[in-house]
GROMACS .gro file of C-alpha atoms in nm:
model
  251
    1MET     CA    1   2.292   2.527   0.570
    2THR     CA    2   2.226   2.464   0.939
    3LYS     CA    3   2.307   2.133   1.106
    4ALA     CA    4   1.935   2.067   1.160
    5ASN     CA    5   1.853   2.120   0.792
    6SER     CA    6   2.142   1.900   0.690
    7MET     CA    7   2.018   1.617   0.914
    8GLU     CA    8   1.665   1.648   0.775
    9LYS     CA    9   1.804   1.609   0.422
   10ILE     CA   10   1.990   1.295   0.529
   11LYS     CA   11   1.672   1.153   0.685
   12SER     CA   12   1.481   1.233   0.368
   13LYS     CA   13   1.743   1.046   0.164
   14ILE     CA   14   1.714   0.746   0.395
   15GLU     CA   15   1.335   0.747   0.354
   16LYS     CA   16   1.372   0.731  -0.025
   17LEU     CA   17   1.621   0.446   0.005
   18LEU     CA   18   1.381   0.259   0.234
   19ARG     CA   19   1.113   0.286  -0.032
   20LEU     CA   20   1.350   0.163  -0.301
   21SER     CA   21   1.444  -0.133  -0.081
   22LEU     CA   22   1.098  -0.278  -0.159
   23SER     CA   23   1.183  -0.306  -0.528
   24ASP     CA   24   1.126  -0.648  -0.684
   25SER     CA   25   1.470  -0.615  -0.843
   26PRO     CA   26   1.702  -0.801  -0.599
   27HIS     CA   27   2.004  -0.595  -0.703
   28GLU     CA   28   1.832  -0.257  -0.664
   29ALA     CA   29   1.659  -0.357  -0.338
   30THR     CA   30   1.982  -0.487  -0.182
   31ASN     CA   31   2.182  -0.179  -0.282
   32ALA     CA   32   1.914   0.058  -0.151
   33ALA     CA   33   1.882  -0.131   0.178
   34GLN     CA   34   2.257  -0.144   0.230
   35ARG     CA   35   2.298   0.226   0.153
   36ALA     CA   36   2.016   0.316   0.396
   37ILE     CA   37   2.175   0.106   0.670
   38GLU     CA   38   2.516   0.266   0.610
   39LEU     CA   39   2.370   0.618   0.644
   40MET     CA   40   2.173   0.523   0.956
   41GLU     CA   41   2.488   0.384   1.118
   42LYS     CA   42   2.710   0.674   1.007
   43TYR     CA   43   2.482   0.944   1.148
   44ASN     CA   44   2.348   0.736   1.438
   45ILE     CA   45   1.993   0.755   1.305
   46SER     CA   46   1.743   0.486   1.409
   47ARG     CA   47   1.424   0.379   1.234
   48GLU     CA   48   1.244   0.545   1.522
   49ASP     CA   49   1.404   0.879   1.427
   50ILE     CA   50   1.288   0.837   1.066
   51ASP     CA   51   0.934   0.760   1.184
   52LYS     CA   52   0.895   1.073   1.399
   53HIS     CA   53   0.649   1.247   1.171
   54PRO     CA   54   0.287   1.349   1.230
   55ILE     CA   55   0.017   1.103   1.133
   56ILE     CA   56  -0.224   1.220   0.864
   57PHE     CA   57  -0.541   1.095   0.696
   58LYS     CA   58  -0.571   1.062   0.323
   59GLU     CA   59  -0.907   0.991   0.159
   60ILE     CA   60  -0.916   0.839  -0.189
   61GLU     CA   61  -1.259   0.861  -0.349
   62ILE     CA   62  -1.315   0.583  -0.603
   63ASN     CA   63  -1.569   0.523  -0.876
   64TYR     CA   64  -1.763   0.252  -0.695
   65ALA     CA   65  -2.062   0.246  -0.463
   66ARG     CA   66  -1.901  -0.045  -0.277
   67VAL     CA   67  -1.526  -0.101  -0.262
   68PRO     CA   68  -1.444  -0.425  -0.453
   69GLY     CA   69  -1.286  -0.695  -0.239
   70TRP     CA   70  -0.965  -0.711  -0.441
   71VAL     CA   71  -0.917  -0.332  -0.429
   72ARG     CA   72  -0.981  -0.326  -0.054
   73THR     CA   73  -0.740  -0.614   0.009
   74LEU     CA   74  -0.473  -0.463  -0.215
   75TYR     CA   75  -0.477  -0.135  -0.024
   76ARG     CA   76  -0.479  -0.313   0.312
   77ASN     CA   77  -0.184  -0.535   0.218
   78ILE     CA   78   0.032  -0.257   0.078
   79ALA     CA   79  -0.060  -0.033   0.373
   80SER     CA   80   0.055  -0.298   0.623
   81ILE     CA   81   0.391  -0.334   0.447
   82ASN     CA   82   0.441   0.043   0.460
   83GLY     CA   83   0.346   0.090   0.824
   84CYS     CA   84   0.001   0.242   0.768
   85TYR     CA   85  -0.355   0.160   0.871
   86MET     CA   86  -0.638   0.135   0.620
   87VAL     CA   87  -1.017   0.154   0.646
   88TRP     CA   88  -1.288   0.213   0.390
   89LYS     CA   89  -1.637   0.362   0.360
   90ASP     CA   90  -1.887   0.230   0.110
   91GLY     CA   91  -2.085   0.485  -0.087
   92ILE     CA   92  -2.450   0.504  -0.189
   93LYS     CA   93  -2.588   0.455  -0.536
   94GLY     CA   94  -2.906   0.625  -0.654
   95GLU     CA   95  -3.218   0.408  -0.662
   96ILE     CA   96  -3.365   0.569  -0.973
   97SER     CA   97  -3.058   0.669  -1.174
   98LYS     CA   98  -2.718   0.505  -1.194
   99SER     CA   99  -2.544   0.817  -1.066
  100PHE     CA  100  -2.374   0.806  -0.727
  101VAL     CA  101  -2.521   0.978  -0.425
  102ARG     CA  102  -2.190   0.923  -0.251
  103LYS     CA  103  -1.884   0.738  -0.384
  104ALA     CA  104  -1.689   0.484  -0.184
  105LYS     CA  105  -1.363   0.588  -0.019
  106ILE     CA  106  -1.035   0.427   0.077
  107ILE     CA  107  -0.888   0.596   0.386
  108LEU     CA  108  -0.518   0.567   0.466
  109ILE     CA  109  -0.377   0.665   0.805
  110GLY     CA  110  -0.004   0.705   0.857
  111MET     CA  111   0.296   0.922   0.782
  112LYS     CA  112   0.289   1.126   0.462
  113SER     CA  113   0.594   0.955   0.309
  114ASP     CA  114   0.448   0.609   0.377
  115ILE     CA  115   0.113   0.703   0.223
  116GLU     CA  116   0.291   0.836  -0.085
  117ASN     CA  117   0.470   0.503  -0.112
  118ILE     CA  118   0.136   0.317  -0.095
  119ASP     CA  119   0.003   0.537  -0.376
  120TYR     CA  120   0.307   0.455  -0.587
  121TYR     CA  121   0.273   0.076  -0.559
  122VAL     CA  122  -0.107   0.060  -0.567
  123ASN     CA  123  -0.122   0.276  -0.881
  124ILE     CA  124   0.107   0.035  -1.063
  125LEU     CA  125  -0.051  -0.283  -0.929
  126ILE     CA  126  -0.411  -0.182  -1.005
  127LYS     CA  127  -0.318  -0.139  -1.371
  128ARG     CA  128  -0.125  -0.468  -1.378
  129ILE     CA  129  -0.408  -0.660  -1.211
  130LYS     CA  130  -0.669  -0.523  -1.452
  131GLU     CA  131  -0.452  -0.603  -1.753
  132LYS     CA  132  -0.369  -0.953  -1.630
  133ALA     CA  133  -0.732  -1.031  -1.545
  134LYS     CA  134  -0.839  -0.922  -1.892
  135GLU     CA  135  -0.578  -1.151  -2.051
  136PHE     CA  136  -0.679  -1.441  -1.828
  137LYS     CA  137  -1.046  -1.403  -1.914
  138LYS     CA  138  -0.971  -1.415  -2.288
  139THR     CA  139  -0.734  -1.710  -2.259
  140CYS     CA  140  -0.957  -1.925  -2.038
  141ASN     CA  141  -1.293  -1.809  -2.176
  142PHE     CA  142  -1.426  -1.762  -1.823
  143THR     CA  143  -1.746  -1.562  -1.789
  144ASP     CA  144  -1.829  -1.662  -1.431
  145ARG     CA  145  -1.792  -1.353  -1.209
  146GLN     CA  146  -1.691  -1.555  -0.903
  147MET     CA  147  -1.409  -1.718  -1.098
  148MET     CA  148  -1.275  -1.379  -1.203
  149LYS     CA  149  -1.305  -1.244  -0.848
  150SER     CA  150  -1.102  -1.540  -0.727
  151TYR     CA  151  -0.836  -1.480  -0.991
  152ARG     CA  152  -0.806  -1.109  -0.900
  153MET     CA  153  -0.773  -1.201  -0.533
  154GLY     CA  154  -0.501  -1.447  -0.628
  155LEU     CA  155  -0.315  -1.173  -0.815
  156VAL     CA  156  -0.338  -0.949  -0.508
  157GLU     CA  157  -0.207  -1.228  -0.285
  158GLY     CA  158   0.079  -1.305  -0.525
  159CYS     CA  159   0.207  -0.950  -0.556
  160TYR     CA  160   0.166  -0.902  -0.178
  161LYS     CA  161   0.397  -1.197  -0.114
  162LEU     CA  162   0.646  -1.048  -0.361
  163LEU     CA  163   0.660  -0.711  -0.182
  164LEU     CA  164   0.644  -0.868   0.165
  165LYS     CA  165   0.952  -1.076   0.087
  166ALA     CA  166   1.144  -0.760  -0.010
  167SER     CA  167   1.029  -0.590   0.311
  168GLN     CA  168   1.133  -0.887   0.527
  169THR     CA  169   1.475  -0.896   0.360
  170PHE     CA  170   1.533  -0.533   0.457
  171ASN     CA  171   1.414  -0.593   0.815
  172GLU     CA  172   1.658  -0.883   0.845
  173ASN     CA  173   1.939  -0.653   0.732
  174ILE     CA  174   1.842  -0.406   1.003
  175LYS     CA  175   1.849  -0.680   1.268
  176ASN     CA  176   2.193  -0.792   1.156
  177ASN     CA  177   2.320  -0.437   1.197
  178ALA     CA  178   2.181  -0.396   1.549
  179LEU     CA  179   1.955  -0.106   1.454
  180VAL     CA  180   1.590  -0.065   1.550
  181MET     CA  181   1.431  -0.408   1.502
  182VAL     CA  182   1.062  -0.341   1.556
  183ASP     CA  183   0.859  -0.121   1.324
  184GLU     CA  184   0.561   0.011   1.523
  185ARG     CA  185   0.419   0.242   1.259
  186CYS     CA  186   0.116   0.020   1.185
  187ALA     CA  187   0.020   0.000   1.553
  188ARG     CA  188   0.073   0.375   1.595
  189ALA     CA  189  -0.150   0.458   1.298
  190GLU     CA  190  -0.420   0.212   1.405
  191LYS     CA  191  -0.421   0.346   1.763
  192PHE     CA  192  -0.448   0.703   1.636
  193TYR     CA  193  -0.749   0.609   1.422
  194LYS     CA  194  -0.928   0.408   1.690
  195GLN     CA  195  -0.896   0.690   1.941
  196ASN     CA  196  -1.114   0.904   1.715
  197HIS     CA  197  -1.338   0.669   1.519
  198VAL     CA  198  -1.554   0.361   1.540
  199VAL     CA  199  -1.393   0.087   1.336
  200ARG     CA  200  -1.613  -0.120   1.106
  201THR     CA  201  -1.481  -0.447   0.968
  202VAL     CA  202  -1.625  -0.674   0.705
  203ALA     CA  203  -1.549  -1.045   0.680
  204THR     CA  204  -1.528  -1.180   0.327
  205ASP     CA  205  -1.483  -1.541   0.214
  206PHE     CA  206  -1.296  -1.602  -0.107
  207VAL     CA  207  -1.327  -1.905  -0.326
  208LYS     CA  208  -1.017  -2.125  -0.300
  209CYS     CA  209  -1.023  -2.253  -0.654
  210ILE     CA  210  -0.788  -2.304  -0.944
  211CYS     CA  211  -0.843  -1.943  -1.054
  212TYR     CA  212  -0.726  -1.814  -0.714
  213LEU     CA  213  -0.415  -2.033  -0.722
  214ARG     CA  214  -0.341  -1.928  -1.080
  215GLY     CA  215  -0.374  -1.567  -0.974
  216ILE     CA  216  -0.121  -1.615  -0.692
  217GLU     CA  217   0.123  -1.765  -0.940
  218ASP     CA  218   0.078  -1.482  -1.191
  219GLY     CA  219   0.083  -1.209  -0.927
  220SER     CA  220   0.412  -1.338  -0.786
  221SER     CA  221   0.578  -1.260  -1.118
  222PHE     CA  222   0.467  -0.894  -1.134
  223SER     CA  223   0.736  -0.631  -1.184
  224VAL     CA  224   0.703  -0.305  -0.993
  225ASN     CA  225   1.059  -0.195  -1.054
  226ARG     CA  226   1.018   0.162  -1.173
  227PRO     CA  227   1.188   0.491  -1.074
  228ILE     CA  228   1.034   0.625  -0.754
  229ASN     CA  229   0.979   0.968  -0.912
  230GLU     CA  230   0.759   0.828  -1.190
  231GLN     CA  231   0.412   0.864  -1.047
  232ASP     CA  232   0.118   0.696  -1.219
  233THR     CA  233  -0.234   0.829  -1.206
  234ASN     CA  234  -0.454   0.597  -1.005
  235PRO     CA  235  -0.725   0.476  -1.246
  236LEU     CA  236  -0.967   0.437  -0.957
  237ALA     CA  237  -0.905   0.769  -0.787
  238LEU     CA  238  -1.125   1.064  -0.866
  239GLU     CA  239  -1.023   1.295  -0.587
  240LEU     CA  240  -0.741   1.300  -0.333
  241LYS     CA  241  -0.784   1.482  -0.006
  242THR     CA  242  -0.509   1.513   0.253
  243SER     CA  243  -0.539   1.678   0.593
  244GLU     CA  244  -0.336   1.668   0.912
  245ASN     CA  245  -0.510   1.551   1.229
  246GLU     CA  246  -0.846   1.602   1.062
  247ARG     CA  247  -1.138   1.395   1.182
  248ILE     CA  248  -1.312   1.184   0.922
  249LYS     CA  249  -1.680   1.255   0.909
  250ARG     CA  250  -1.876   0.939   0.962
  251GLY     CA  251  -2.068   0.848   0.651
   0.00000   0.00000   0.00000
């Protein structure tokens, strides 16, 4: 094995440990973060070295004409934690039939390993959010759609805070060890996208009600502690398309 190949294997191991450092299990997250830091110090590898990978686009086609607010926010939140940029394109529904003319898409921009990490967490969290919302609806006998939207948004906010805390803990460990302190992957991915595409943003107001607050509380107690090699099938995804440096056709 050449020295270059050996170093790539070490970098790959560090990447996996960085992903595990976001676990909601304090013990597992701490051990993974510490082990990653030890390897980075031993081989004089910075976070910048780990991040030197080409940026790619990944389109996730979902079974909606318009991307639901909670799904959009979930992807955006998890993407930001993992150093990626996220945009979406709404689809078109047929006027006569209920069939789709074009389905909505979530578009992730970033390094391949980071996008895979987003898939891992989003796949788990989408299932948990749907299950929890179903339980909440039965328990509280709510039929109002706005109430349920608020609760789902609360769940998204709660689990985001959970994962963000784990991410911040790891970043603090990096600072204490005098390694690279600033993660510029988000800015790099966003810049890459904006150089090639017109960005469309949508402002959405969410009801700040008891359902939203209850959702935050419930979402903060989610468990996403599962082996990194156990991949779930995204219940929203119908087709995954990955391409390097490929322009996204404007819909």
